[in-house]
Short mmCIF file of C-alpha atoms and ligand atoms in Angstrom, two decimals:
data_model
loop_
_atom_site.label_atom_id
_atom_site.label_comp_id
_atom_site.label_asym_id
_atom_site.label_seq_id
_atom_site.Cartn_x
_atom_site.Cartn_y
_atom_site.Cartn_z
CA MET V 1 86.69 146.35 91.51
CA SER V 2 82.96 146.27 91.10
CA ASN V 3 81.25 143.91 88.70
CA LYS V 4 80.66 145.78 85.44
CA LEU V 5 77.34 144.11 84.95
CA SER V 6 74.84 144.05 87.72
CA LYS V 7 74.73 140.56 89.12
CA THR V 8 72.07 138.13 88.10
CA SER V 9 69.69 137.29 90.88
CA SER V 10 70.19 134.08 92.78
CA ASN V 11 67.20 132.43 91.10
CA GLY V 12 69.09 132.67 87.81
CA ALA V 13 66.97 135.45 86.30
CA ILE V 14 68.52 137.29 83.40
CA ASN V 15 69.94 140.67 84.11
CA LEU V 16 70.32 143.31 81.50
CA ALA V 17 73.03 145.86 82.01
CA THR V 18 70.55 148.66 82.06
CA ASP V 19 72.62 151.75 82.15
CA LEU V 20 74.66 152.92 79.22
CA GLU V 21 77.59 153.99 81.33
CA ARG V 22 78.02 150.44 82.50
CA LEU V 23 77.65 148.99 79.00
CA ARG V 24 80.26 151.42 77.72
CA SER V 25 82.66 150.36 80.45
CA LEU V 26 82.67 146.75 79.20
CA SER V 27 85.94 145.84 77.52
CA GLY V 28 84.52 143.69 74.69
CA ILE V 29 84.67 144.84 71.08
CA LYS V 30 80.94 145.54 70.84
CA TRP V 31 81.08 148.59 73.09
CA GLN V 32 84.72 149.55 72.48
CA ARG V 33 85.03 149.78 68.72
CA TYR V 34 83.18 153.09 68.36
CA ASP V 35 83.11 156.40 70.19
CA ASP V 36 80.86 156.75 73.24
CA ASP V 37 78.22 158.68 71.32
CA VAL V 38 77.61 155.68 69.02
CA LEU V 39 75.14 152.92 69.91
CA PRO V 40 76.55 149.55 68.82
CA CYS V 41 74.25 146.87 67.44
CA TRP V 42 76.72 145.04 65.25
CA VAL V 43 78.73 142.06 66.58
CA ALA V 44 76.66 139.15 67.96
CA ASP V 45 77.14 139.65 71.69
CA MET V 46 74.15 140.24 73.96
CA ASP V 47 73.94 143.14 76.42
CA LEU V 48 73.27 140.89 79.36
CA ALA V 49 75.39 139.05 81.87
CA PRO V 50 75.89 135.31 81.37
CA PRO V 51 73.95 132.96 83.68
CA GLU V 52 74.83 133.05 87.33
CA VAL V 53 75.66 129.32 87.14
CA ALA V 54 78.47 130.18 84.71
CA LEU V 55 79.77 133.03 86.85
CA ASP V 56 79.66 130.81 89.94
CA ALA V 57 81.59 128.08 88.16
CA ILE V 58 84.26 130.58 87.12
CA ARG V 59 84.45 132.08 90.63
CA ALA V 60 84.86 128.63 92.16
CA VAL V 61 87.93 127.90 90.01
CA VAL V 62 89.38 131.31 90.80
CA ASP V 63 88.73 130.89 94.53
CA ARG V 64 90.47 127.52 94.51
CA GLY V 65 93.32 128.88 92.40
CA ASP V 66 92.86 125.71 90.39
CA PHE V 67 94.91 126.56 87.32
CA GLY V 68 97.17 123.54 86.93
CA TYR V 69 96.80 120.92 84.22
CA ASN V 70 93.11 120.73 84.81
CA PHE V 71 90.97 118.91 82.25
CA ALA V 72 88.19 117.74 84.57
CA ALA V 73 85.49 119.90 82.99
CA ALA V 74 86.83 119.68 79.44
CA TRP V 75 86.56 115.88 79.55
CA LYS V 76 82.90 116.13 80.52
CA LEU V 77 81.90 118.46 77.67
CA GLY V 78 81.07 115.67 75.20
CA GLU V 79 78.57 114.10 77.59
CA ALA V 80 77.10 117.45 78.59
CA PHE V 81 76.73 118.51 74.94
CA SER V 82 74.97 115.25 74.16
CA ASP V 83 72.55 115.65 77.08
CA TRP V 84 71.91 119.29 76.14
CA GLN V 85 71.13 118.41 72.53
CA ASP V 86 68.88 115.58 73.63
CA ARG V 87 66.88 117.82 75.91
CA ALA V 88 66.81 120.89 73.67
CA HIS V 89 66.54 119.35 70.21
CA GLY V 90 65.74 115.66 70.57
CA TRP V 91 69.15 114.55 69.26
CA LYS V 92 71.50 112.32 71.27
CA PRO V 93 74.94 112.60 69.67
CA ASN V 94 77.55 110.05 70.67
CA PRO V 95 79.85 111.75 73.23
CA ASP V 96 82.75 109.60 72.05
CA ARG V 97 82.55 111.34 68.69
CA VAL V 98 82.76 114.84 70.15
CA VAL V 99 85.95 116.87 69.70
CA VAL V 100 86.50 120.04 71.72
CA PHE V 101 87.71 123.22 70.00
CA SER V 102 88.32 126.74 71.22
CA THR V 103 85.60 128.33 69.05
CA VAL V 104 83.06 127.32 66.44
CA LEU V 105 85.11 129.10 63.79
CA HIS V 106 88.22 127.28 64.96
CA ALA V 107 86.40 123.97 64.48
CA ILE V 108 85.13 124.94 61.03
CA GLU V 109 88.51 126.13 59.81
CA VAL V 110 90.41 123.09 61.12
CA ILE V 111 87.88 120.74 59.54
CA LEU V 112 87.98 122.61 56.20
CA TRP V 113 91.77 122.64 56.28
CA GLU V 114 91.99 118.92 57.01
CA THR V 115 89.28 117.64 54.67
CA THR V 116 89.61 119.74 51.52
CA THR V 117 92.19 120.15 48.78
CA LYS V 118 93.22 123.56 47.49
CA GLY V 119 90.81 124.73 44.81
CA ASP V 120 87.84 122.72 46.13
CA GLY V 121 84.48 124.44 46.15
CA VAL V 122 82.55 124.93 49.39
CA LEU V 123 78.84 125.62 49.04
CA VAL V 124 77.39 128.36 51.26
CA MET V 125 73.87 129.73 51.48
CA THR V 126 74.19 133.41 50.67
CA PRO V 127 74.01 135.99 52.23
CA ILE V 128 76.25 134.38 54.81
CA TYR V 129 78.11 135.10 58.06
CA PRO V 130 81.34 136.67 56.70
CA PRO V 131 83.90 134.56 58.66
CA PHE V 132 82.64 131.53 56.70
CA LEU V 133 83.98 133.18 53.55
CA ASP V 134 87.29 134.02 55.26
CA GLY V 135 87.64 130.43 56.51
CA ILE V 136 86.96 129.01 53.05
CA ALA V 137 89.51 131.33 51.44
CA GLY V 138 91.97 130.59 54.25
CA ALA V 139 91.78 126.87 53.46
CA GLY V 140 92.60 127.65 49.83
CA CYS V 141 89.07 126.78 48.74
CA VAL V 142 86.51 128.67 46.69
CA ALA V 143 83.16 129.82 48.09
CA VAL V 144 80.34 128.64 45.83
CA HIS V 145 77.30 130.79 46.51
CA CYS V 146 73.82 129.36 46.62
CA PRO V 147 71.54 132.38 47.05
CA LEU V 148 68.58 131.90 49.36
CA GLU V 149 65.50 132.36 47.22
CA GLY V 150 62.42 134.55 47.31
CA PRO V 151 61.23 136.97 49.97
CA ASP V 152 61.09 134.12 52.48
CA ARG V 153 64.71 133.17 51.63
CA HIS V 154 64.29 129.47 51.19
CA LEU V 155 66.59 126.74 49.94
CA THR V 156 65.79 124.56 46.94
CA ASN V 157 67.25 121.41 45.48
CA GLU V 158 67.43 123.11 42.08
CA GLY V 159 69.22 126.18 43.47
CA MET V 160 71.90 124.08 45.16
CA ASP V 161 72.29 121.79 42.16
CA ARG V 162 72.61 124.77 39.83
CA ALA V 163 75.35 126.29 41.99
CA ILE V 164 77.26 123.00 42.24
CA THR V 165 77.06 122.04 38.57
CA GLY V 166 77.87 125.63 37.52
CA ALA V 167 80.98 125.64 39.73
CA LYS V 168 82.06 122.26 38.39
CA ALA V 169 81.69 123.46 34.80
CA ALA V 170 83.89 126.43 35.72
CA GLY V 171 86.59 124.12 37.11
CA THR V 172 85.67 124.18 40.81
CA PRO V 173 84.57 120.78 42.11
CA VAL V 174 82.38 121.24 45.18
CA THR V 175 83.34 118.83 47.98
CA THR V 176 81.71 120.42 51.02
CA ILE V 177 78.59 122.21 52.17
CA LEU V 178 79.17 124.71 54.96
CA MET V 179 75.68 125.18 56.34
CA CYS V 180 74.45 127.66 58.90
CA ASN V 181 71.27 126.42 60.57
CA PRO V 182 69.66 128.53 61.96
CA HIS V 183 70.96 130.96 59.42
CA ASN V 184 72.97 134.10 60.12
CA PRO V 185 72.09 136.76 58.94
CA THR V 186 68.53 135.96 57.82
CA GLY V 187 67.37 134.17 60.99
CA ARG V 188 65.92 131.34 58.90
CA VAL V 189 65.32 127.99 60.59
CA PHE V 190 65.45 125.54 57.71
CA SER V 191 62.47 123.22 57.37
CA ARG V 192 62.60 119.45 57.21
CA GLU V 193 61.96 119.67 53.50
CA GLU V 194 64.84 122.09 52.93
CA LEU V 195 67.21 120.00 55.05
CA GLY V 196 66.09 116.92 53.15
CA ALA V 197 67.07 118.70 49.94
CA VAL V 198 70.51 119.46 51.41
CA ALA V 199 70.87 115.79 52.36
CA ASN V 200 69.88 114.68 48.84
CA ILE V 201 72.34 117.07 47.23
CA ALA V 202 75.11 115.93 49.59
CA GLU V 203 74.39 112.31 48.72
CA ALA V 204 74.15 112.95 44.98
CA HIS V 205 77.47 114.82 44.86
CA ASP V 206 79.20 112.91 47.68
CA LEU V 207 79.74 115.98 49.86
CA LEU V 208 80.84 116.52 53.44
CA VAL V 209 78.35 118.69 55.35
CA ILE V 210 79.65 120.97 58.08
CA SER V 211 76.56 122.13 59.94
CA ASP V 212 77.09 125.16 62.18
CA GLU V 213 74.24 125.02 64.69
CA VAL V 214 75.54 127.60 67.13
CA TRP V 215 72.24 129.54 66.91
CA SER V 216 70.02 126.53 67.44
CA ASP V 217 69.09 127.32 71.05
CA LEU V 218 67.80 130.75 70.08
CA VAL V 219 64.72 129.81 68.07
CA HIS V 220 61.65 131.91 68.70
CA PRO V 221 58.35 130.38 69.86
CA SER V 222 56.30 128.43 69.35
CA ALA V 223 58.90 126.35 67.64
CA ASP V 224 60.18 124.50 70.69
CA ALA V 225 56.82 122.97 71.41
CA ALA V 226 57.22 120.85 68.31
CA VAL V 227 60.46 119.19 69.36
CA ASP V 228 58.65 116.48 71.25
CA SER V 229 56.74 115.31 68.24
CA ALA V 230 58.52 112.89 65.92
CA ASP V 231 57.40 114.74 62.84
CA VAL V 232 58.38 118.34 63.37
CA ASP V 233 56.29 120.40 61.03
CA VAL V 234 55.29 123.70 62.54
CA ASP V 235 53.42 126.33 60.61
CA GLN V 236 55.80 129.04 59.45
CA ALA V 237 53.75 131.81 61.03
CA GLU V 238 54.04 130.20 64.44
CA GLY V 239 57.73 129.56 64.25
CA ARG V 240 59.59 126.39 63.48
CA ALA V 241 61.63 123.99 65.57
CA HIS V 242 65.33 123.63 64.93
CA ILE V 243 66.14 120.30 63.34
CA PRO V 244 69.74 119.12 63.84
CA PHE V 245 70.97 118.25 60.35
CA ALA V 246 72.45 114.97 61.64
CA THR V 247 68.91 113.77 62.46
CA VAL V 248 67.57 114.12 58.92
CA SER V 249 68.62 110.58 57.93
CA ASP V 250 71.29 108.02 58.73
CA GLN V 251 73.01 108.82 55.45
CA ALA V 252 73.02 112.53 56.28
CA ALA V 253 74.43 111.81 59.75
CA ALA V 254 77.29 109.80 58.26
CA ARG V 255 78.49 112.69 56.13
CA THR V 256 78.04 115.45 58.70
CA VAL V 257 80.14 117.33 61.21
CA THR V 258 77.95 119.37 63.57
CA VAL V 259 79.56 122.34 65.28
CA PHE V 260 78.11 124.02 68.33
CA GLY V 261 79.12 126.05 71.36
CA PRO V 262 77.87 128.18 74.25
CA SER V 263 78.91 131.53 72.76
CA LYS V 264 75.52 132.62 71.38
CA SER V 265 73.09 130.90 73.78
CA PHE V 266 74.87 132.00 76.95
CA ASN V 267 76.74 135.10 75.82
CA LEU V 268 80.11 133.45 76.45
CA ALA V 269 82.06 134.22 73.26
CA GLY V 270 85.07 135.35 75.28
CA MET V 271 85.24 132.00 77.06
CA ARG V 272 86.40 130.29 73.84
CA VAL V 273 84.68 126.89 73.90
CA ALA V 274 83.09 124.88 71.10
CA VAL V 275 82.50 121.27 70.15
CA ALA V 276 82.30 119.32 66.90
CA HIS V 277 80.40 116.07 66.57
CA MET V 278 82.15 113.93 63.99
CA GLY V 279 79.37 112.04 62.26
CA SER V 280 81.57 111.75 59.18
CA GLU V 281 84.15 108.99 59.45
CA MET V 282 86.26 110.68 56.80
CA ALA V 283 86.42 113.92 58.78
CA ALA V 284 87.02 112.06 62.05
CA LYS V 285 90.00 110.22 60.52
CA ALA V 286 91.38 113.45 59.11
CA LEU V 287 91.39 114.99 62.60
CA GLU V 288 92.93 111.87 64.15
CA ASN V 289 95.87 112.24 61.79
CA MET V 290 96.70 115.71 63.08
CA PRO V 291 99.59 116.16 65.55
CA PRO V 292 98.09 115.72 69.04
CA HIS V 293 98.24 119.33 70.21
CA SER V 294 97.55 121.07 66.94
CA ARG V 295 93.81 121.26 67.61
CA GLY V 296 94.46 123.45 70.63
CA GLY V 297 92.20 123.10 73.64
CA VAL V 298 89.92 124.97 75.97
CA ASN V 299 90.98 126.65 79.17
CA VAL V 300 89.65 125.63 82.55
CA LEU V 301 87.40 128.69 83.03
CA GLY V 302 85.69 128.27 79.67
CA ALA V 303 85.21 124.55 80.19
CA GLU V 304 83.73 125.01 83.69
CA ALA V 305 81.41 127.82 82.55
CA THR V 306 80.18 125.82 79.55
CA LEU V 307 79.62 122.69 81.60
CA ALA V 308 77.59 124.67 84.13
CA CYS V 309 75.43 126.17 81.37
CA TRP V 310 74.78 122.86 79.61
CA GLN V 311 73.98 121.18 82.90
CA SER V 312 71.96 123.92 84.62
CA GLY V 313 71.39 126.82 82.24
CA HIS V 314 67.93 125.84 81.00
CA ASP V 315 65.89 128.31 83.05
CA TRP V 316 68.15 131.23 82.28
CA LEU V 317 68.00 130.43 78.57
CA ALA V 318 64.21 130.15 78.63
CA GLU V 319 63.95 133.54 80.27
CA THR V 320 66.46 135.09 77.89
CA LYS V 321 64.48 133.82 74.92
CA VAL V 322 61.31 135.47 76.21
CA HIS V 323 63.17 138.76 76.29
CA LEU V 324 64.70 138.25 72.83
CA THR V 325 61.35 137.38 71.29
CA SER V 326 59.75 140.45 72.80
CA GLN V 327 62.60 142.56 71.42
CA ARG V 328 62.13 140.98 68.00
CA ASP V 329 58.41 141.67 68.04
CA HIS V 330 58.90 145.24 69.22
CA LEU V 331 61.45 145.81 66.45
CA SER V 332 59.04 144.35 63.89
CA GLU V 333 56.23 146.64 65.04
CA ARG V 334 58.36 149.76 64.98
CA LEU V 335 59.84 148.96 61.58
CA ALA V 336 56.38 148.31 60.16
CA SER V 337 55.02 151.61 61.42
CA GLU V 338 58.04 153.91 61.15
CA LEU V 339 60.29 152.51 58.42
CA PRO V 340 57.78 150.49 56.42
CA THR V 341 59.65 150.51 53.13
CA ILE V 342 62.66 148.63 54.54
CA GLY V 343 62.77 145.02 53.38
CA TYR V 344 62.55 142.88 56.52
CA ARG V 345 61.51 139.32 57.20
CA VAL V 346 60.85 138.50 60.85
CA PRO V 347 63.67 136.15 61.95
CA GLU V 348 62.55 132.71 63.17
CA ALA V 349 65.75 132.46 65.21
CA THR V 350 68.73 134.52 66.39
CA TYR V 351 68.73 138.06 67.74
CA LEU V 352 69.69 139.49 64.37
CA ALA V 353 67.58 141.38 61.84
CA TRP V 354 68.72 141.45 58.22
CA LEU V 355 67.50 144.71 56.78
CA ASP V 356 67.20 145.67 53.13
CA PHE V 357 67.61 149.43 52.87
CA GLY V 358 67.49 149.34 49.07
CA PRO V 359 64.07 151.04 48.85
CA LEU V 360 65.35 153.98 50.91
CA GLU V 361 68.20 154.59 48.46
CA LEU V 362 70.82 155.19 51.12
CA GLY V 363 73.58 153.93 48.81
CA ALA V 364 75.50 150.65 48.70
CA ASP V 365 76.50 150.91 52.35
CA PRO V 366 73.64 151.80 54.73
CA MET V 367 75.88 150.96 57.68
CA LYS V 368 78.04 153.98 56.77
CA PHE V 369 74.94 156.13 56.39
CA PHE V 370 73.68 155.29 59.90
CA ILE V 371 77.07 155.72 61.57
CA GLU V 372 77.49 159.13 59.99
CA ASN V 373 73.91 160.34 60.30
CA GLY V 374 72.52 158.51 63.31
CA LYS V 375 75.49 157.39 65.42
CA VAL V 376 74.22 153.81 65.21
CA ALA V 377 76.67 151.00 64.39
CA LEU V 378 75.01 148.21 62.41
CA SER V 379 76.93 145.35 60.74
CA GLN V 380 77.86 146.19 57.17
CA GLY V 381 76.02 144.14 54.54
CA THR V 382 78.63 143.70 51.80
CA PRO V 383 80.91 141.28 53.73
CA PHE V 384 77.95 138.83 53.78
CA GLY V 385 78.62 138.10 50.11
CA PRO V 386 77.20 139.04 46.72
CA LEU V 387 73.70 139.74 48.04
CA GLY V 388 74.81 142.06 50.85
CA GLU V 389 74.85 145.37 49.01
CA GLY V 390 72.24 147.80 50.33
CA PHE V 391 71.71 145.63 53.44
CA ALA V 392 72.83 145.89 57.05
CA ARG V 393 72.35 143.65 60.11
CA LEU V 394 70.92 144.83 63.41
CA ASN V 395 71.56 143.02 66.72
CA PHE V 396 68.50 143.47 68.96
CA ALA V 397 69.84 141.58 72.02
CA THR V 398 69.88 144.62 74.24
CA THR V 399 67.55 146.46 76.58
CA ARG V 400 64.27 147.87 75.33
CA THR V 401 65.59 151.37 76.08
CA VAL V 402 68.72 150.92 74.00
CA LEU V 403 66.77 149.31 71.14
CA ASP V 404 64.30 152.19 71.15
CA GLU V 405 67.11 154.72 71.11
CA ILE V 406 68.73 152.90 68.18
CA LEU V 407 65.44 152.95 66.27
CA ASP V 408 64.73 156.60 67.16
CA ARG V 409 68.11 157.56 65.77
CA MET V 410 67.62 155.54 62.60
CA VAL V 411 64.17 157.00 61.96
CA THR V 412 65.46 160.52 62.51
CA ALA V 413 68.47 159.95 60.23
CA VAL V 414 66.17 158.70 57.47
CA SER V 415 63.68 161.53 57.81
CA ASN V 416 66.43 164.20 57.88
CA ARG V 417 68.05 162.91 54.76
C1 PLP J 1 76.96 131.25 62.42
C2 PLP J 1 78.02 131.59 63.41
N1 PLP J 1 79.01 130.71 63.61
C3 PLP J 1 79.99 130.97 64.48
C4 PLP J 1 80.00 132.15 65.20
C5 PLP J 1 81.14 132.42 66.12
O1 PLP J 1 81.17 131.48 67.12
P1 PLP J 1 82.53 131.32 67.92
O2 PLP J 1 82.78 132.60 68.63
O3 PLP J 1 82.29 130.18 68.82
O4 PLP J 1 83.56 131.03 66.89
C6 PLP J 1 78.99 133.08 65.02
C7 PLP J 1 79.01 134.35 65.76
O5 PLP J 1 78.20 135.20 65.62
C8 PLP J 1 77.98 132.80 64.10
O6 PLP J 1 76.99 133.66 63.86
#
């Protein structure tokens, strides 16, 4: 059977699956959920093949038929994660404190389950990636919403404190912050000042911080240039470097679990690999007390593919980011000229655009409007929490042709209304 995606070139260059027929033949949920006449830009998968180094690693296991009890790659993931973080973000986590999970959400849910008591409050920065809310409810906890503030959607000490003290007064003691940095859906990369405020709040209220940094490799330029400098403080207009929350202070590190994985950076969600760095002793102990196999594990193909990416995926990622930034900028230009009343803040990271359709008066659910009138499948806004009404999320990690077709259809749907 032929490869559904055209192969990446041997020098590791990214390869977009350029023709729609091929994209539609992929078996993942992005292209299968809707009819063939719908263009999907919802779930956070990219329309490009993973790096050749990952595909080679997978092929090598398959060619050897090496599917016994094989943990060789899985045991190296802690070290590889630490090296990757060091090189990408200037943080050298201790590999001995790294626990492997099958997905980032798996890690978050296990940690919530093991470290909270039913009825505890978990602070989230709203709007927020919907599975966070499901995971919190699944652990028997209560989501305590801290709305991001202002048109630039920033975090403040006062906002977090207000949410925590309000919840406490209503009988919900907050014990945990579940942070998303960079932030899905807004694409915010939190500044040192904002992260410092989170650290202060965590200290003041004695909170565990679970920091989901799965988007941290996908920060738009010129943010990365600042990573080398000790004091990362990049002008907002030029982009901002990702700051691992565990690097904010020693106190912050000691109350943090950082979760990360290859699913976003390398388009490997189906490979089911993630890691958690247990900076918090309390959380580490809680996991140690679990029955040995209850945390699950990763399979040999996922572990080999992830290891290959973290060891040799740098060039591919750099090239992918150039493409994503150019898609982001193209989207920004077209929105500004053709749908100028939509509320939109250029994302500093991710390949997601969080769009406020309120001014167009398309109703509470613009996603429904665009499916019905434009055959475009965005992510629905309301599952992102109380601030999601009137919003939808657009995934621009596709080819320029597909993105243009999506935008053409949206513009036409709006003008035919
Ligand atoms: C913030 C965030 N965390 C976690 C995930 C899912 O990661 P995984 O598939 O590793 O659970 C996503 C997927 O889009 C995400 O946006």
